[in-house]
Amino acid sequence: MIDDIRNWSGPIASLLAIASLIYTWITARSKINEQRLGGHERKLTEHDRRVQKLESEVSHLPRKDDVHELRVSLAEVKGSVGRVEESIAGTDRTVRRIEQFLLREPSK
């Protein structure tokens, strides 16, 4: 019986050493992975904050429909200004004619 234990103690010790080596290797890898995942988590948190900041900044900007409405309104204003310019030009011509008439005619 003691001879059997002696015969099996060498291979059992070797298996325990190999198992210990594998366990150490796996846990060391998991620590490295844990550190890497922690770094990724920090980056994700930073990106989340940046996205939230962008969303809050962009939320008050005009949408496509708002810009289109402004463009239409601006075209209407441009047309109105053109009509006012024509009216002012007509009034300007009339005032110049009156001024020329008054300058040519002697006062009575």
C-alpha atoms as a printed R data frame, in Angstrom:
    type eleno elety resid chain resno       x       y       z
1   ATOM     1    CA   MET     A     1   0.000   0.000   0.000
2   ATOM     2    CA   ILE     A     2   2.793   2.438   0.833
3   ATOM     3    CA   ASP     A     3   4.502   1.446  -2.395
4   ATOM     4    CA   ASP     A     4   1.315   2.264  -4.252
5   ATOM     5    CA   ILE     A     5   1.153   5.686  -2.605
6   ATOM     6    CA   ARG     A     6   4.812   6.277  -3.459
7   ATOM     7    CA   ASN     A     7   4.204   5.250  -7.047
8   ATOM     8    CA   TRP     A     8   1.184   7.534  -7.404
9   ATOM     9    CA   SER     A     9   2.558  10.507  -5.453
10  ATOM    10    CA   GLY     A    10   4.928  11.585  -8.273
11  ATOM    11    CA   PRO     A    11   2.273  11.746 -11.024
12  ATOM    12    CA   ILE     A    12  -0.289  13.290  -8.624
13  ATOM    13    CA   ALA     A    13   2.247  15.965  -7.610
14  ATOM    14    CA   SER     A    14   2.970  16.634 -11.286
15  ATOM    15    CA   LEU     A    15  -0.740  16.928 -12.075
16  ATOM    16    CA   LEU     A    16  -1.234  19.294  -9.144
17  ATOM    17    CA   ALA     A    17   1.697  21.433 -10.331
18  ATOM    18    CA   ILE     A    18   0.280  21.561 -13.874
19  ATOM    19    CA   ALA     A    19  -3.199  22.387 -12.530
20  ATOM    20    CA   SER     A    20  -1.712  25.118 -10.369
21  ATOM    21    CA   LEU     A    21   0.189  26.502 -13.372
22  ATOM    22    CA   ILE     A    22  -2.972  26.517 -15.523
23  ATOM    23    CA   TYR     A    23  -4.997  28.172 -12.750
24  ATOM    24    CA   THR     A    24  -2.331  30.868 -12.306
25  ATOM    25    CA   TRP     A    25  -2.170  31.474 -16.039
26  ATOM    26    CA   ILE     A    26  -5.969  31.781 -16.347
27  ATOM    27    CA   THR     A    27  -6.343  34.113 -13.373
28  ATOM    28    CA   ALA     A    28  -3.454  36.280 -14.569
29  ATOM    29    CA   ARG     A    29  -5.155  36.585 -17.963
30  ATOM    30    CA   SER     A    30  -8.444  37.483 -16.324
31  ATOM    31    CA   LYS     A    31  -6.743  40.263 -14.348
32  ATOM    32    CA   ILE     A    32  -5.261  41.655 -17.559
33  ATOM    33    CA   ASN     A    33  -8.644  41.408 -19.231
34  ATOM    34    CA   GLU     A    34 -10.281  43.075 -16.240
35  ATOM    35    CA   GLN     A    35  -7.846  45.994 -16.521
36  ATOM    36    CA   ARG     A    36  -8.455  46.287 -20.257
37  ATOM    37    CA   LEU     A    37 -12.221  46.169 -19.769
38  ATOM    38    CA   GLY     A    38 -11.954  48.850 -17.095
39  ATOM    39    CA   GLY     A    39 -10.129  51.067 -19.587
40  ATOM    40    CA   HIS     A    40 -12.829  50.442 -22.180
41  ATOM    41    CA   GLU     A    41 -15.535  51.205 -19.644
42  ATOM    42    CA   ARG     A    42 -13.916  54.567 -18.866
43  ATOM    43    CA   LYS     A    43 -13.732  55.362 -22.577
44  ATOM    44    CA   LEU     A    44 -17.381  54.411 -23.057
45  ATOM    45    CA   THR     A    45 -18.384  56.640 -20.162
46  ATOM    46    CA   GLU     A    46 -16.407  59.520 -21.674
47  ATOM    47    CA   HIS     A    47 -17.997  58.959 -25.081
48  ATOM    48    CA   ASP     A    48 -21.437  58.824 -23.484
49  ATOM    49    CA   ARG     A    49 -20.844  62.200 -21.843
50  ATOM    50    CA   ARG     A    50 -19.638  63.660 -25.128
51  ATOM    51    CA   VAL     A    51 -22.678  62.329 -27.003
52  ATOM    52    CA   GLN     A    52 -25.014  63.755 -24.359
53  ATOM    53    CA   LYS     A    53 -23.282  67.133 -24.662
54  ATOM    54    CA   LEU     A    54 -23.648  67.075 -28.447
55  ATOM    55    CA   GLU     A    55 -27.301  66.099 -28.196
56  ATOM    56    CA   SER     A    56 -28.002  68.991 -25.842
57  ATOM    57    CA   GLU     A    57 -26.148  71.416 -28.133
58  ATOM    58    CA   VAL     A    58 -27.883  70.192 -31.287
59  ATOM    59    CA   SER     A    59 -31.372  70.029 -29.786
60  ATOM    60    CA   HIS     A    60 -31.947  73.792 -30.116
61  ATOM    61    CA   LEU     A    61 -30.698  74.053 -33.709
62  ATOM    62    CA   PRO     A    62 -33.296  74.513 -36.471
63  ATOM    63    CA   ARG     A    63 -34.533  71.437 -38.313
64  ATOM    64    CA   LYS     A    64 -34.794  70.988 -42.064
65  ATOM    65    CA   ASP     A    65 -38.401  72.183 -42.112
66  ATOM    66    CA   ASP     A    66 -37.519  75.275 -40.059
67  ATOM    67    CA   VAL     A    67 -34.761  76.213 -42.516
68  ATOM    68    CA   HIS     A    68 -37.135  75.690 -45.445
69  ATOM    69    CA   GLU     A    69 -39.741  77.914 -43.801
70  ATOM    70    CA   LEU     A    70 -37.098  80.600 -43.218
71  ATOM    71    CA   ARG     A    71 -36.024  80.339 -46.858
72  ATOM    72    CA   VAL     A    72 -39.623  80.830 -48.055
73  ATOM    73    CA   SER     A    73 -40.128  83.754 -45.690
74  ATOM    74    CA   LEU     A    74 -36.881  85.330 -46.857
75  ATOM    75    CA   ALA     A    75 -37.993  85.030 -50.482
76  ATOM    76    CA   GLU     A    76 -41.275  86.777 -49.571
77  ATOM    77    CA   VAL     A    77 -39.386  89.559 -47.802
78  ATOM    78    CA   LYS     A    78 -37.051  89.908 -50.786
79  ATOM    79    CA   GLY     A    79 -40.077  90.322 -53.085
80  ATOM    80    CA   SER     A    80 -41.606  92.909 -50.765
81  ATOM    81    CA   VAL     A    81 -38.340  94.869 -50.628
82  ATOM    82    CA   GLY     A    82 -38.206  94.825 -54.430
83  ATOM    83    CA   ARG     A    83 -41.692  96.352 -54.612
84  ATOM    84    CA   VAL     A    84 -40.741  98.990 -52.028
85  ATOM    85    CA   GLU     A    85 -37.602  99.840 -54.050
86  ATOM    86    CA   GLU     A    86 -39.728 100.339 -57.175
87  ATOM    87    CA   SER     A    87 -42.103 102.595 -55.258
88  ATOM    88    CA   ILE     A    88 -39.212 104.604 -53.809
89  ATOM    89    CA   ALA     A    89 -37.640 104.918 -57.259
90  ATOM    90    CA   GLY     A    90 -40.945 106.317 -58.626
91  ATOM    91    CA   THR     A    91 -41.206 108.757 -55.731
92  ATOM    92    CA   ASP     A    92 -37.561 109.776 -56.270
93  ATOM    93    CA   ARG     A    93 -38.208 110.533 -59.954
94  ATOM    94    CA   THR     A    94 -41.259 112.600 -59.061
95  ATOM    95    CA   VAL     A    95 -39.374 114.601 -56.423
96  ATOM    96    CA   ARG     A    96 -36.523 115.302 -58.881
97  ATOM    97    CA   ARG     A    97 -38.976 116.556 -61.519
98  ATOM    98    CA   ILE     A    98 -40.633 118.833 -58.978
99  ATOM    99    CA   GLU     A    99 -37.217 120.084 -57.865
100 ATOM   100    CA   GLN     A   100 -36.147 120.771 -61.464
101 ATOM   101    CA   PHE     A   101 -39.429 122.539 -62.155
102 ATOM   102    CA   LEU     A   102 -39.029 124.730 -59.094
103 ATOM   103    CA   LEU     A   103 -35.408 125.536 -60.010
104 ATOM   104    CA   ARG     A   104 -36.335 126.530 -63.601
105 ATOM   105    CA   GLU     A   105 -39.399 128.586 -62.780
106 ATOM   106    CA   PRO     A   106 -38.728 131.997 -61.311
107 ATOM   107    CA   SER     A   107 -40.534 132.748 -58.084
108 ATOM   108    CA   LYS     A   108 -43.589 134.977 -58.470
